[in-house]
XYZ file of C-alpha atoms in Angstrom:
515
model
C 0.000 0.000 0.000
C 2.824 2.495 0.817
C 3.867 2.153 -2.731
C 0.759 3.697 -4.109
C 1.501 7.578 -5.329
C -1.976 8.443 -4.352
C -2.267 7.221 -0.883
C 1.334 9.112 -0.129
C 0.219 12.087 -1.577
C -2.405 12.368 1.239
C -1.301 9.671 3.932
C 0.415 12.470 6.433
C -3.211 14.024 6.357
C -5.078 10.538 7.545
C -5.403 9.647 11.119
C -4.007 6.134 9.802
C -0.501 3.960 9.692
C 1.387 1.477 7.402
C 1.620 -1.428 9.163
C 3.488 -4.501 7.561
C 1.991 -3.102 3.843
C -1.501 -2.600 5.101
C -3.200 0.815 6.723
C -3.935 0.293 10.391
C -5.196 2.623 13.369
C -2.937 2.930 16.613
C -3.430 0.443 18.875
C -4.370 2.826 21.606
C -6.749 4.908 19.474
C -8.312 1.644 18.041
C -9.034 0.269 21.477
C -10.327 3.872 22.333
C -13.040 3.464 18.592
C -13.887 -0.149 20.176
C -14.496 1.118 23.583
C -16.976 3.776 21.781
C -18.437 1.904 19.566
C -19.995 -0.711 22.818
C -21.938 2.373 23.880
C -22.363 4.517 26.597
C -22.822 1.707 29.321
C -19.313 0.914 29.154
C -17.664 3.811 27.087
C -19.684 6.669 29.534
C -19.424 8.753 26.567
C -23.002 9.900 27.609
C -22.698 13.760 26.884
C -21.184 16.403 24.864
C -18.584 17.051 27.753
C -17.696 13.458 28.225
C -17.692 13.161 24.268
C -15.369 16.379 23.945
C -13.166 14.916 27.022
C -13.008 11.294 24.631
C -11.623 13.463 21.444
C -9.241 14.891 23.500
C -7.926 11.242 24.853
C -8.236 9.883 21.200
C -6.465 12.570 19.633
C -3.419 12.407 22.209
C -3.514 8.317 21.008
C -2.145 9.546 17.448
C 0.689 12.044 19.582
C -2.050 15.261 17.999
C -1.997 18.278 20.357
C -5.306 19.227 21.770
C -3.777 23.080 21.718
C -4.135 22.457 17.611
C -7.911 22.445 17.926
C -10.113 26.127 18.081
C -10.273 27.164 21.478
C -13.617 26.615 23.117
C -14.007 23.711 20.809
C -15.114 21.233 23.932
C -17.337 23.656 25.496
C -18.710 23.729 22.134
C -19.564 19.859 21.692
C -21.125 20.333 25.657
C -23.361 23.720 24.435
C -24.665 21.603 22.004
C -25.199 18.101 23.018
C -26.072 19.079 26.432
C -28.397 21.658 25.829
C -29.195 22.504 22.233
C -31.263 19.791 21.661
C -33.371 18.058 23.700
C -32.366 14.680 25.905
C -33.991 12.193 24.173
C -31.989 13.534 21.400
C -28.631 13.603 22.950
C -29.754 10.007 24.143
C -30.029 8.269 21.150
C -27.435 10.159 19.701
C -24.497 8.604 22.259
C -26.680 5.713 22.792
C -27.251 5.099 18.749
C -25.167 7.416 16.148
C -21.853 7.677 18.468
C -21.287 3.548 18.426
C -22.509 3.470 14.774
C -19.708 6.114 14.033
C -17.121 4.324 15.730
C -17.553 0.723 14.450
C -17.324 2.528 10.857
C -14.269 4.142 11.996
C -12.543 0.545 13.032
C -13.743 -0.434 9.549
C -11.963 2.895 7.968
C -8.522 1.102 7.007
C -10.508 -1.948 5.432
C -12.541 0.410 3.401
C -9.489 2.537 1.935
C -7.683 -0.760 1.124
C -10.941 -1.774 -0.603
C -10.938 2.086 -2.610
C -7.112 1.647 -3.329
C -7.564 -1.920 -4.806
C -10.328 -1.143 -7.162
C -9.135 2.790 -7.861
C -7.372 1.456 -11.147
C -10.329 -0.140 -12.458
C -12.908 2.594 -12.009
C -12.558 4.184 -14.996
C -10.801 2.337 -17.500
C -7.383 2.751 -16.019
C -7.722 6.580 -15.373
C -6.468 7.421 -11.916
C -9.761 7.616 -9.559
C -7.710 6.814 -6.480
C -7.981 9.359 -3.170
C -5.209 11.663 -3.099
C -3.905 15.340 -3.089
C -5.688 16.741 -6.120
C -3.416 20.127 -6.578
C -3.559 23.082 -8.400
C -3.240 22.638 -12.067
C -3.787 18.905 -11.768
C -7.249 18.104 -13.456
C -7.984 14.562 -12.118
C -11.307 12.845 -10.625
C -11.256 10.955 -7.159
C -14.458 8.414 -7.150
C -15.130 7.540 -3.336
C -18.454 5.473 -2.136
C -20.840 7.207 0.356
C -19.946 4.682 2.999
C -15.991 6.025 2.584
C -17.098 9.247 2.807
C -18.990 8.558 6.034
C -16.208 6.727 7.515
C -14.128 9.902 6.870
C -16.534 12.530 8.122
C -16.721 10.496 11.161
C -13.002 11.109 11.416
C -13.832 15.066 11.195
C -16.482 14.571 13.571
C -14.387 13.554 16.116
C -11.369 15.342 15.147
C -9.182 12.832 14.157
C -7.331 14.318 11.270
C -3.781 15.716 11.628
C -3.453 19.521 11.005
C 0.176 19.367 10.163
C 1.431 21.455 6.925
C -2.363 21.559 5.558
C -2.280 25.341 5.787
C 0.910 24.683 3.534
C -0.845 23.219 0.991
C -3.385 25.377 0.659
C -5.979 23.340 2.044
C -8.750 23.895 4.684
C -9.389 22.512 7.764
C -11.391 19.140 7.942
C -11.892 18.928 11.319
C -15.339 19.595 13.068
C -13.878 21.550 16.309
C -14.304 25.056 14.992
C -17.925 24.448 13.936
C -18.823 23.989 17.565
C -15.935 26.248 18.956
C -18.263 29.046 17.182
C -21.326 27.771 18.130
C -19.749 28.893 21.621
C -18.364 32.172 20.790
C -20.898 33.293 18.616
C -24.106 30.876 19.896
C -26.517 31.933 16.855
C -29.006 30.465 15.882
C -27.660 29.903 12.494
C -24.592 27.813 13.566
C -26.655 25.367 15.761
C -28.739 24.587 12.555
C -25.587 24.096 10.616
C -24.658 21.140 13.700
C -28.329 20.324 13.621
C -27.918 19.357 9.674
C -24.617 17.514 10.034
C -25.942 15.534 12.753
C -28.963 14.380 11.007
C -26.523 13.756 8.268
C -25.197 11.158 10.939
C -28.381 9.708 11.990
C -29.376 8.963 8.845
C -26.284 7.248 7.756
C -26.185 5.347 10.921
C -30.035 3.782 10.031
C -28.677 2.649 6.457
C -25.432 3.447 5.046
C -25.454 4.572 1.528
C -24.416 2.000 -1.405
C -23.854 4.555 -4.135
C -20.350 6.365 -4.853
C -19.525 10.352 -4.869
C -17.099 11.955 -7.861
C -15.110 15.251 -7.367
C -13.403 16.327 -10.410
C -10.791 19.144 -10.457
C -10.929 21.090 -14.151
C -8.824 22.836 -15.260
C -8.975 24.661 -18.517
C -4.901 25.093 -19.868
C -3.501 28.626 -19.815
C -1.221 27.805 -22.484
C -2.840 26.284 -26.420
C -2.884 23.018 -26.636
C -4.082 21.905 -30.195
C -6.253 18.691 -28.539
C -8.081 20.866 -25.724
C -9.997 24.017 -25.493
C -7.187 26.850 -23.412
C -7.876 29.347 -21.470
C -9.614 31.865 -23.564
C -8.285 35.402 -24.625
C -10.940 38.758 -25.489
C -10.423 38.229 -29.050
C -12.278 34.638 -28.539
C -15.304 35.787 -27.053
C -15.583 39.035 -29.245
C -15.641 36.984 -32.290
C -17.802 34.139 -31.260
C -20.606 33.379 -33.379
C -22.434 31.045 -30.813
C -26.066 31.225 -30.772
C -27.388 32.589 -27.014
C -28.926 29.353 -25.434
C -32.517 29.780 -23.949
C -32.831 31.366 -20.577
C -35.847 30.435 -17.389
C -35.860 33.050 -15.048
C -37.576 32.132 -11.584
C -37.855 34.459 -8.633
C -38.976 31.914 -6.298
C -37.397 28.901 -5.465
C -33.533 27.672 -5.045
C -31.423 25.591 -7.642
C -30.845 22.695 -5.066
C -35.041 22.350 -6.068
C -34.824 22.533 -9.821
C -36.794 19.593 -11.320
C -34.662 18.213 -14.243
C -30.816 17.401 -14.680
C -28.861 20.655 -14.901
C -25.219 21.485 -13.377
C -26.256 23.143 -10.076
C -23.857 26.447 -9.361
C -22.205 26.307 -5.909
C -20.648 30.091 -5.520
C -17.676 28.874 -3.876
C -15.160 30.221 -2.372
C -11.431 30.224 -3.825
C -10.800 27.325 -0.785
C -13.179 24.435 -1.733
C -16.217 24.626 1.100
C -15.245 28.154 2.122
C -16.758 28.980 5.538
C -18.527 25.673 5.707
C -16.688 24.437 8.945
C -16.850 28.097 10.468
C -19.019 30.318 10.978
C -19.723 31.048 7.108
C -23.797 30.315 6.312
C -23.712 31.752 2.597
C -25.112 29.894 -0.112
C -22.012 27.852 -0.414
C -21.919 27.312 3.470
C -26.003 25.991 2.892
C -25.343 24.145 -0.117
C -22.534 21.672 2.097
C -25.057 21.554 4.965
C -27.746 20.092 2.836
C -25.276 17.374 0.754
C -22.859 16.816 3.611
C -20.720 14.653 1.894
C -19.016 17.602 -0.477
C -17.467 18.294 3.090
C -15.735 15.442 2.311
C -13.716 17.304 -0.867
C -12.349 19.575 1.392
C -10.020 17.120 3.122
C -7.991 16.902 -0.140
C -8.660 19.317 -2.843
C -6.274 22.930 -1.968
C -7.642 26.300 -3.788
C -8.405 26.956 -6.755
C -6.482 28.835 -9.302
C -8.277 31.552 -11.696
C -8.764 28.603 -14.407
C -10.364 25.968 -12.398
C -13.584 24.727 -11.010
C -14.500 21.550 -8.755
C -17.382 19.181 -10.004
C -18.789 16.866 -7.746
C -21.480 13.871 -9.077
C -23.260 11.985 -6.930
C -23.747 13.831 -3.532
C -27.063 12.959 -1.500
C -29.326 15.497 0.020
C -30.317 14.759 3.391
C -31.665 18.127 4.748
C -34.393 20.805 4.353
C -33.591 24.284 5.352
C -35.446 27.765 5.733
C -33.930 30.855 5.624
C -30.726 32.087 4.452
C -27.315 34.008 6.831
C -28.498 34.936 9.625
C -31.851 33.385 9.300
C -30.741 30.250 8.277
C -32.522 27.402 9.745
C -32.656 23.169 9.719
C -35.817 22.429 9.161
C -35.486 18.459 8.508
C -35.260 15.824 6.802
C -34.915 15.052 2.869
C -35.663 11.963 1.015
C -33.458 12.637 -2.191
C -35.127 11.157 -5.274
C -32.363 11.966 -7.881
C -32.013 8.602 -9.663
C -28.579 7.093 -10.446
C -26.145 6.681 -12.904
C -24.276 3.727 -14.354
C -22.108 4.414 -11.568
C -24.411 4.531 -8.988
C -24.370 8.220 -8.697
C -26.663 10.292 -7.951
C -27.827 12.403 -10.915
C -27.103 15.527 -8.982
C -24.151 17.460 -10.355
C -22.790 20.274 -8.631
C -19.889 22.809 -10.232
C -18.038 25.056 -7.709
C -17.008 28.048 -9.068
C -15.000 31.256 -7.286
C -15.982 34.854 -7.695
C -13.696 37.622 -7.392
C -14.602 39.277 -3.991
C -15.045 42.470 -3.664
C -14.118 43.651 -7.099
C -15.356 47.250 -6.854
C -14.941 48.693 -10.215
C -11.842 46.803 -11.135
C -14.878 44.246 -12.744
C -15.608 46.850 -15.319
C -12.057 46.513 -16.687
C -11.318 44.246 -19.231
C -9.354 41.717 -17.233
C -11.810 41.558 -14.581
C -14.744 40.796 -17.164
C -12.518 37.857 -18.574
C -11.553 36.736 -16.021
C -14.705 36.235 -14.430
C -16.328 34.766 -17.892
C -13.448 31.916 -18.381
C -13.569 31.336 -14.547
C -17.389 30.031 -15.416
C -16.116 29.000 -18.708
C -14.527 26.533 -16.903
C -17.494 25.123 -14.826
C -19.806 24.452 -17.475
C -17.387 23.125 -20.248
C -17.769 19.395 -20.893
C -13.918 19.226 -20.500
C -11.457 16.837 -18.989
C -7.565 17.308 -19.100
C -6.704 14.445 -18.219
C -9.621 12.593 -21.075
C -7.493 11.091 -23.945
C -9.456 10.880 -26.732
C -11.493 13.946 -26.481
C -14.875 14.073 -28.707
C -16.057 17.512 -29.992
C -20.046 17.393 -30.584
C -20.708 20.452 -32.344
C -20.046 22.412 -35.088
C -20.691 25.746 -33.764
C -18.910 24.800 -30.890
C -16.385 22.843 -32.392
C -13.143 24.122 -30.269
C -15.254 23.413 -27.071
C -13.800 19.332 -25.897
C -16.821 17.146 -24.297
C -15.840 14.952 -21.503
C -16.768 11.389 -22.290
C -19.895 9.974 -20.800
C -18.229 7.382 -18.984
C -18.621 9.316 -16.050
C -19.697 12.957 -17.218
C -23.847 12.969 -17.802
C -23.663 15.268 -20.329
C -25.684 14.237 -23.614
C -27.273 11.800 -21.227
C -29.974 9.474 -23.375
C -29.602 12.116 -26.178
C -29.985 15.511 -24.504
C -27.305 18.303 -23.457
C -28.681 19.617 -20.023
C -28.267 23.163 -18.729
C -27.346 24.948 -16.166
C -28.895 26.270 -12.537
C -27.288 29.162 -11.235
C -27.970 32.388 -9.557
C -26.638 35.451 -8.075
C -22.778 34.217 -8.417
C -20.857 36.580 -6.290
C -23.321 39.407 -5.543
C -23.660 38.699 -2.066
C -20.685 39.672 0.394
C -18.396 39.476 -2.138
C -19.924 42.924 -3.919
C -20.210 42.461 -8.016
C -22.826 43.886 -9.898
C -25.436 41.112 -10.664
C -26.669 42.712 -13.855
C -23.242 42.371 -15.415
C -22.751 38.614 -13.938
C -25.881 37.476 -15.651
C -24.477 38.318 -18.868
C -21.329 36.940 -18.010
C -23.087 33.336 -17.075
C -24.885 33.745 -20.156
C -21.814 34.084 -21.986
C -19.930 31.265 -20.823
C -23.146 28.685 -20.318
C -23.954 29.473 -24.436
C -20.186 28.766 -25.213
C -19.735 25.710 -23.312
C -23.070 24.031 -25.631
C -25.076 23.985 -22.732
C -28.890 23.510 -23.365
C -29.783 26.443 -21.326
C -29.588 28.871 -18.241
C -32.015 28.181 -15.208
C -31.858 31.725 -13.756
C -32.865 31.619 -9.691
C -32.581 35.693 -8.639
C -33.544 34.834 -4.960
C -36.151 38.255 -5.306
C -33.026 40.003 -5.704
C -34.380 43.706 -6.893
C -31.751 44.641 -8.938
C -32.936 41.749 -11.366
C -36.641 42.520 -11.218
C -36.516 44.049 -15.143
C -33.978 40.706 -16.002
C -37.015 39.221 -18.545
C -37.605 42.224 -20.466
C -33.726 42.836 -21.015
C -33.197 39.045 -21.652
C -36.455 39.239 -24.311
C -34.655 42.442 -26.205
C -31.170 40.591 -26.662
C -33.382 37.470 -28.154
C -34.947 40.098 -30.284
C -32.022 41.581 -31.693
C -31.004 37.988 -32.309
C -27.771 38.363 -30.676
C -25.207 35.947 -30.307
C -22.026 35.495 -28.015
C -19.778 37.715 -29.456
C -21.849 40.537 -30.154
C -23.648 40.470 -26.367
C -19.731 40.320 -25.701
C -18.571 43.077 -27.273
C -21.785 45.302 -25.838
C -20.945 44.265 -22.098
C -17.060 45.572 -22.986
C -18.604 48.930 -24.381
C -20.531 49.201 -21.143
C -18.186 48.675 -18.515
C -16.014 50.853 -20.315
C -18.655 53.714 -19.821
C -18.875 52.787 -16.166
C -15.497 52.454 -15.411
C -14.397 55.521 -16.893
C -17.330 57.257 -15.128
C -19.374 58.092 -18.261
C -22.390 56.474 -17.334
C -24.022 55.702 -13.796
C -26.523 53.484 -15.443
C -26.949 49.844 -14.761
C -26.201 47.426 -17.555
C -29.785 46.874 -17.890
C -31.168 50.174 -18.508
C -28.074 50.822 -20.094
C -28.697 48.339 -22.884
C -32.177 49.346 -23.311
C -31.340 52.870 -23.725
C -28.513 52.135 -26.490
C -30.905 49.766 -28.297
C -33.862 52.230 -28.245
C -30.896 55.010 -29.477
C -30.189 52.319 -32.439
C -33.442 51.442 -33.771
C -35.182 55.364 -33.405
């Protein structure tokens, strides 16, 4: 097993040990996960403070410092299990989930032997394997549900080393500074974020999934390479003559709850899962909540550079929530009734993509505009680096490289899907929505998408979005020339000359051209 490129790449990160060629716990810490998983009777982990006092002891078994975890951390697990919820909760909890967790957790070196063995064979010899997938290194890891739980169980109880991640650009996995904030801050919104990851638990604990989670780096080249699409320059989207796909707009509603198969928009974060484990409760903070198991990305996929995105496949909902920030509430559970793919994934595919934040009016400038058009560029393109024999499906679109369908859905039973997106960096992060639109417009019509499910969130800035969308159709417009008019607009804005939003804007010039 130590052999295996993939498992070094990420083994100083595990809680795990070669032993003799095979991937043990510590004695001590194993007969601290059997102790646990008897239950309380014998274990006494009854409580959140005997539970917090057990991570502590566990975590010394693998020689990691209890100073490396967020201060206030225990009193957090205490606040929470003690007297958040309710004690027939925190009963079945340590008397049910907590024993569940752990006898996955003695299980957790069988099951990445059994990932490591079959990795090669996943897809046709491409590397699927769990490792450190870096910047710049487009690559898919394919891990089952019951892997991921086994690992999240790990976070749950703080189990993973925090050594050098920082170093690599890569979050932290652990759970201890989701409840150290629950402490600090004790809102409302970061007890429902425990609240979901604990029913997350539960339900696991009743039935473990069977079915298998993808998370594909992509990366689109910065330098031209003759047998993929590259990074594109101005020139390329000014002279695109790409038809405008069709456009839904829908004020109601999120795009976690759109009906058909589209690529759902995550507005990450530049760090995979952003504020997730914090005290973060964006969209992208929401989005992890309800499908717990992207959490799992986070343990081994660092930032993103400006010509990536992250695509997961596969992962289950488990939660309903109300709300949104501050108001952000669980409000229970979710039967998810996406079916599955040859490979037993569910057909729920989520893209992360990274805004720039706070862009002021640097994202009227040229290089602000592109970059934030190739950064979704890069989302929605059927495109895989690392894909051999690459398979373009469309004339109009012929420089644009389609994954193959062994594991991308794309084309699935004869139909391109689209894409659900939204508001993508208009929050906290400060761009103007009426220029992202266009932008997502842009770079969904490029990539050959079918079309662009629009969710504004009652955002009022977008409240005139159909009639401008309707006068673009009727000028018949396509990429390039709804390009070129975005680049004469942010010109005016940047250099002052107009305080108009693109919208009114647009109508104004159009009305000035056909009077």
């Amino acid at each position: 097993m130590e052999k295996r490129e993939d498992l070094r790449s990420l083994l100083e990160y595990l809680p795990l040990v070669v032993q003799s060629s095979s991937l043990v716990w510590p004695p001590s810490l194993k007969k601290e996960l059997q102790t646990m998983s008897t239950g309380p009777s014998e274990s006494m982990v009854n409580s959140g403070e005997a539970l917090a006092l057990r991570i502590t002891s566990m975590r010394k078994s693998f020689s990691l410092n209890a100073s490396d975890l967020a201060p206030y951390a225990s009193q957090g697990y205490a606040l929470f299990f003690d007297e958040k919820i309710s004690r027939q909760e925190s009963a079945k909890f340590f008397g049910e989930v907590v024993p569940a967790l752990c006898g996955l957790l003695i299980k957790l070196p069988s099951l990445l032997e059994m990932h490591y063995h079959k990795a090669d064979y996943v897809l046709d010899g491409v590397t699927s394997g769990l490792r450190l997938l870096g910047p710049q290194e487009a690559g898919i890891v394919f891990l089952s549900q019951e892997l991921i739980a086994a690992l999240l169980a790990c976070s749950l109880f703080c189990l993973f080393p925090e050594v050098d991640r920082r170093l690599k650009h890569l979050q932290g996995i652990n759970f201890d500074e989701l409840f150290s904030f629950l402490f600090t801050r004790q809102c409302m919104k970061q007890e429902s974020k425990i609240r979901c990851i604990v029913h997350y638990f539960e339900r696991i604990c009743q039935c473990i999934p069977k079915g298998f989670v993808s998370f594909e780096r992509k990366v689109l080249p910065l330098e031209h390479n003759p047998h993929y699409v590259s990074c594109p320059e101005a020139d390329y989207w000014a002279k695109s003559i790409t038809p405008l796909c069709s456009v839904e707009v829908h004020t109601t509603g999120g795009i976690e709850d759109q009906p058909g198969e589209a690529l759902e928009v995550e507005f990450a974060d530049e760090y995979f899962g952003g504020l997730t484990l914090r005290h973060g409760c964006l969209q992208e903070e929401i989005r992890f909540m309800m499908n717990p198991e992207l959490i799992a990305g986070m343990l081994f996929l660092p930032r993103m550079d400006e010509n990536e995105a992250i695509e997961i496949v596969g992962a289950e909902r488990f939660t309903l929530y109300t709300g949104f920030g501050s108001s952000f509430e669980f409000a229970g559970d979710y039967t998810d009734s996406k079916k599955l793919d040859s490979y037993m994934r569910r057909k729920r595919r989520v893209v992360a993509i990274d805004a720039m934040p706070r862009p002021g009016r640097k994202q009227y400038k040229p290089d602000g505009l592109l970059r934030e058009v190739n950064k979704a560029f890069t989302g929605y393109l059927h495109q895989c680096k690392h894909q051999e024999d690459p398979i373009t499906y469309s004339a109009s679109v012929s420089h644009v490289v389609e994954c193959s369908e062994r594991w991308c859905m794309d084309d699935h039973e004869g139909k391109k899907i689209g894409v659900a997106t939204g508001n993508w960096g208009c929050g906290v992060f400060g761009g103007d929505p009426e220029v992202k639109i266009m932008l997502q417009w842009l770079a969904i019509s490029q990539s050959g998408r079918a079309f662009m499910s629009y969710y504004t969130f009652g955002l009022q800035a977008l409240q005139n979005v159909n009639q401008v969308i309707e006068g673009i159709s009727l000028q018949e417009m396509n990429v390039g020339e709804l390009w070129n008019k975005l680049v004469e607009y942010s010109a005016e804005r940047f250099g002052r000359r107009t305080t108009l939003g693109f919208f009114s804007w647009f109508t104004s010039s159009i009305s000035a051209t056909t009077s």
